[in-house]
GROMACS .gro file of C-alpha atoms in nm:
model
  199
    1UNK     CA    1   4.165   0.228   6.393
    2UNK     CA    2   4.004   0.444   6.659
    3UNK     CA    3   4.081   0.432   7.029
    4UNK     CA    4   3.740   0.278   7.101
    5UNK     CA    5   3.812  -0.006   6.858
    6UNK     CA    6   4.149  -0.061   7.024
    7UNK     CA    7   3.983  -0.083   7.365
    8UNK     CA    8   3.702  -0.310   7.241
    9UNK     CA    9   3.854  -0.576   7.014
   10UNK     CA   10   3.512  -0.713   6.916
   11UNK     CA   11   3.409  -0.379   6.766
   12UNK     CA   12   3.629  -0.428   6.460
   13UNK     CA   13   3.463  -0.762   6.378
   14UNK     CA   14   3.109  -0.625   6.395
   15UNK     CA   15   3.081  -0.515   6.026
   16UNK     CA   16   3.199  -0.857   5.908
   17UNK     CA   17   2.945  -1.038   6.129
   18UNK     CA   18   2.671  -0.800   6.019
   19UNK     CA   19   2.765  -0.862   5.655
   20UNK     CA   20   2.755  -1.238   5.715
   21UNK     CA   21   2.409  -1.220   5.872
   22UNK     CA   22   2.278  -0.998   5.593
   23UNK     CA   23   2.427  -1.223   5.324
   24UNK     CA   24   2.294  -1.542   5.484
   25UNK     CA   25   1.947  -1.388   5.507
   26UNK     CA   26   1.955  -1.275   5.144
   27UNK     CA   27   2.097  -1.602   5.009
   28UNK     CA   28   1.845  -1.833   5.178
   29UNK     CA   29   1.613  -1.988   4.922
   30UNK     CA   30   1.243  -1.920   4.950
   31UNK     CA   31   1.002  -2.213   4.972
   32UNK     CA   32   0.838  -2.132   4.640
   33UNK     CA   33   0.776  -2.488   4.519
   34UNK     CA   34   0.592  -2.611   4.834
   35UNK     CA   35   0.405  -2.281   4.849
   36UNK     CA   36   0.297  -2.305   4.486
   37UNK     CA   37   0.186  -2.668   4.528
   38UNK     CA   38  -0.016  -2.592   4.842
   39UNK     CA   39  -0.171  -2.282   4.682
   40UNK     CA   40  -0.266  -2.474   4.366
   41UNK     CA   41  -0.421  -2.763   4.559
   42UNK     CA   42  -0.615  -2.531   4.790
   43UNK     CA   43  -0.734  -2.312   4.501
   44UNK     CA   44  -0.851  -2.613   4.300
   45UNK     CA   45  -1.024  -2.772   4.600
   46UNK     CA   46  -1.198  -2.455   4.716
   47UNK     CA   47  -1.295  -2.356   4.362
   48UNK     CA   48  -1.445  -2.700   4.302
   49UNK     CA   49  -1.637  -2.687   4.629
   50UNK     CA   50  -1.763  -2.333   4.560
   51UNK     CA   51  -1.879  -2.430   4.210
   52UNK     CA   52  -2.060  -2.734   4.349
   53UNK     CA   53  -2.232  -2.532   4.624
   54UNK     CA   54  -2.341  -2.252   4.389
   55UNK     CA   55  -2.474  -2.497   4.133
   56UNK     CA   56  -2.656  -2.688   4.411
   57UNK     CA   57  -2.819  -2.365   4.533
   58UNK     CA   58  -2.932  -2.293   4.178
   59UNK     CA   59  -3.097  -2.636   4.160
   60UNK     CA   60  -2.862  -2.805   3.910
   61UNK     CA   61  -2.580  -2.972   4.107
   62UNK     CA   62  -2.270  -3.055   3.904
   63UNK     CA   63  -2.201  -3.382   4.088
   64UNK     CA   64  -1.826  -3.321   4.116
   65UNK     CA   65  -1.833  -3.320   4.498
   66UNK     CA   66  -2.065  -3.576   4.664
   67UNK     CA   67  -2.232  -3.326   4.899
   68UNK     CA   68  -2.524  -3.552   4.999
   69UNK     CA   69  -2.293  -3.843   5.084
   70UNK     CA   70  -2.069  -3.614   5.292
   71UNK     CA   71  -2.371  -3.481   5.484
   72UNK     CA   72  -2.499  -3.835   5.551
   73UNK     CA   73  -2.151  -3.948   5.661
   74UNK     CA   74  -2.127  -3.650   5.898
   75UNK     CA   75  -2.469  -3.738   6.047
   76UNK     CA   76  -2.370  -4.102   6.109
   77UNK     CA   77  -2.018  -4.040   6.244
   78UNK     CA   78  -1.953  -3.976   6.613
   79UNK     CA   79  -1.706  -3.702   6.704
   80UNK     CA   80  -1.455  -3.931   6.884
   81UNK     CA   81  -1.404  -4.117   6.555
   82UNK     CA   82  -1.331  -3.790   6.373
   83UNK     CA   83  -1.084  -3.659   6.630
   84UNK     CA   84  -0.791  -3.870   6.500
   85UNK     CA   85  -0.847  -3.763   6.141
   86UNK     CA   86  -0.886  -3.400   6.253
   87UNK     CA   87  -0.556  -3.417   6.442
   88UNK     CA   88  -0.381  -3.561   6.136
   89UNK     CA   89  -0.521  -3.288   5.909
   90UNK     CA   90  -0.429  -3.018   6.166
   91UNK     CA   91  -0.076  -3.160   6.189
   92UNK     CA   92  -0.039  -3.153   5.810
   93UNK     CA   93  -0.161  -2.792   5.812
   94UNK     CA   94   0.092  -2.690   6.079
   95UNK     CA   95   0.368  -2.865   5.883
   96UNK     CA   96   0.272  -2.677   5.565
   97UNK     CA   97   0.273  -2.344   5.750
   98UNK     CA   98   0.618  -2.420   5.895
   99UNK     CA   99   0.744  -2.516   5.550
  100UNK     CA  100   0.626  -2.181   5.417
  101UNK     CA  101   0.761  -1.972   5.709
  102UNK     CA  102   1.101  -2.134   5.774
  103UNK     CA  103   1.346  -2.061   5.492
  104UNK     CA  104   1.543  -2.338   5.329
  105UNK     CA  105   1.915  -2.410   5.370
  106UNK     CA  106   2.132  -2.196   5.149
  107UNK     CA  107   2.335  -2.369   4.879
  108UNK     CA  108   2.561  -2.064   4.857
  109UNK     CA  109   2.849  -1.943   5.074
  110UNK     CA  110   2.856  -1.567   5.127
  111UNK     CA  111   3.145  -1.372   4.975
  112UNK     CA  112   3.270  -1.046   5.125
  113UNK     CA  113   3.211  -0.730   4.921
  114UNK     CA  114   3.317  -0.370   4.971
  115UNK     CA  115   2.964  -0.239   4.906
  116UNK     CA  116   2.722  -0.324   5.192
  117UNK     CA  117   2.428  -0.319   4.949
  118UNK     CA  118   2.570  -0.598   4.731
  119UNK     CA  119   2.542  -0.964   4.836
  120UNK     CA  120   2.739  -1.226   4.646
  121UNK     CA  121   2.756  -1.601   4.700
  122UNK     CA  122   2.958  -1.892   4.564
  123UNK     CA  123   2.811  -2.240   4.537
  124UNK     CA  124   2.927  -2.491   4.796
  125UNK     CA  125   3.038  -2.734   4.525
  126UNK     CA  126   3.229  -2.455   4.349
  127UNK     CA  127   3.406  -2.362   4.673
  128UNK     CA  128   3.491  -2.729   4.736
  129UNK     CA  129   3.639  -2.764   4.385
  130UNK     CA  130   3.838  -2.441   4.421
  131UNK     CA  131   3.985  -2.543   4.756
  132UNK     CA  132   4.060  -2.898   4.634
  133UNK     CA  133   4.245  -2.753   4.333
  134UNK     CA  134   4.450  -2.531   4.567
  135UNK     CA  135   4.539  -2.832   4.785
  136UNK     CA  136   4.638  -3.041   4.482
  137UNK     CA  137   4.888  -2.777   4.372
  138UNK     CA  138   5.105  -2.862   4.673
  139UNK     CA  139   5.395  -3.088   4.576
  140UNK     CA  140   5.338  -3.449   4.675
  141UNK     CA  141   4.957  -3.433   4.694
  142UNK     CA  142   4.792  -3.686   4.462
  143UNK     CA  143   4.425  -3.618   4.545
  144UNK     CA  144   4.236  -3.383   4.771
  145UNK     CA  145   3.881  -3.387   4.900
  146UNK     CA  146   3.712  -3.095   5.074
  147UNK     CA  147   3.412  -3.106   5.308
  148UNK     CA  148   3.239  -2.791   5.427
  149UNK     CA  149   3.127  -2.837   5.785
  150UNK     CA  150   2.933  -2.592   5.998
  151UNK     CA  151   3.239  -2.433   6.164
  152UNK     CA  152   3.532  -2.597   5.982
  153UNK     CA  153   3.659  -2.679   5.636
  154UNK     CA  154   3.796  -3.033   5.633
  155UNK     CA  155   4.061  -3.103   5.367
  156UNK     CA  156   4.170  -3.465   5.322
  157UNK     CA  157   4.478  -3.516   5.104
  158UNK     CA  158   4.604  -3.847   4.969
  159UNK     CA  159   4.980  -3.877   4.925
  160UNK     CA  160   5.265  -4.126   4.926
  161UNK     CA  161   5.527  -3.872   5.032
  162UNK     CA  162   5.728  -3.912   5.352
  163UNK     CA  163   5.725  -3.554   5.490
  164UNK     CA  164   5.390  -3.526   5.660
  165UNK     CA  165   5.423  -3.222   5.888
  166UNK     CA  166   5.559  -2.985   5.624
  167UNK     CA  167   5.301  -3.102   5.371
  168UNK     CA  168   5.013  -3.046   5.614
  169UNK     CA  169   5.133  -2.690   5.674
  170UNK     CA  170   5.172  -2.626   5.301
  171UNK     CA  171   4.823  -2.757   5.224
  172UNK     CA  172   4.675  -2.550   5.508
  173UNK     CA  173   4.853  -2.239   5.382
  174UNK     CA  174   4.746  -2.298   5.020
  175UNK     CA  175   4.381  -2.353   5.116
  176UNK     CA  176   4.387  -2.054   5.354
  177UNK     CA  177   4.534  -1.830   5.084
  178UNK     CA  178   4.268  -1.941   4.837
  179UNK     CA  179   3.995  -1.875   5.095
  180UNK     CA  180   4.135  -1.527   5.154
  181UNK     CA  181   4.145  -1.469   4.778
  182UNK     CA  182   3.784  -1.573   4.734
  183UNK     CA  183   3.681  -1.372   5.040
  184UNK     CA  184   3.424  -1.608   5.188
  185UNK     CA  185   3.246  -1.507   5.508
  186UNK     CA  186   3.196  -1.736   5.808
  187UNK     CA  187   3.365  -2.048   5.670
  188UNK     CA  188   3.559  -2.128   5.989
  189UNK     CA  189   3.903  -2.281   6.035
  190UNK     CA  190   4.080  -2.518   5.796
  191UNK     CA  191   4.152  -2.871   5.921
  192UNK     CA  192   4.389  -3.080   5.707
  193UNK     CA  193   4.395  -3.459   5.729
  194UNK     CA  194   4.654  -3.677   5.563
  195UNK     CA  195   4.598  -4.023   5.416
  196UNK     CA  196   4.862  -4.250   5.275
  197UNK     CA  197   4.810  -4.381   4.927
  198UNK     CA  198   4.721  -4.751   4.927
  199UNK     CA  199   5.000  -4.955   4.765
   0.00000   0.00000   0.00000
């Protein structure tokens, strides 16, 4: 550790935070399904309209798009009546653009690696099962349930044993050791809750 890192305690944590940001960015799912649906619908609609207009200009309209009826409807309709529909269509368009731009929520938890070019993730359900198995290995624990919160990992254990304080510490240590073994990034602190088994 250098003298600068000793003076600035936050400097040592910078690579880990940078790795977490990079991993979270890489592990976010792209919005491919909404993008593909929107692109297909727009392509089909525009292609159909273009085919109808070209065939109408050539003198043999296809009749797929009722161009004459749309023109007559536009001539009869006043603009204040159209404004509500236009706002709805514009809102749907903005929503689709936001869906395409904003990435989805990652289903993976980033795992620390020694190579900064490699990003690895473990599924949230896999991490929950792994941590629950670690908690169930503690003597006296009948069942364990794990919830991954934003800043904490909540472990609820069901037991009928009498020693509560020692068991809570043992479960916290077992889950913490398993987390350290997996090497997850940014999972937060472990909170252990105890529930008595219903008789």
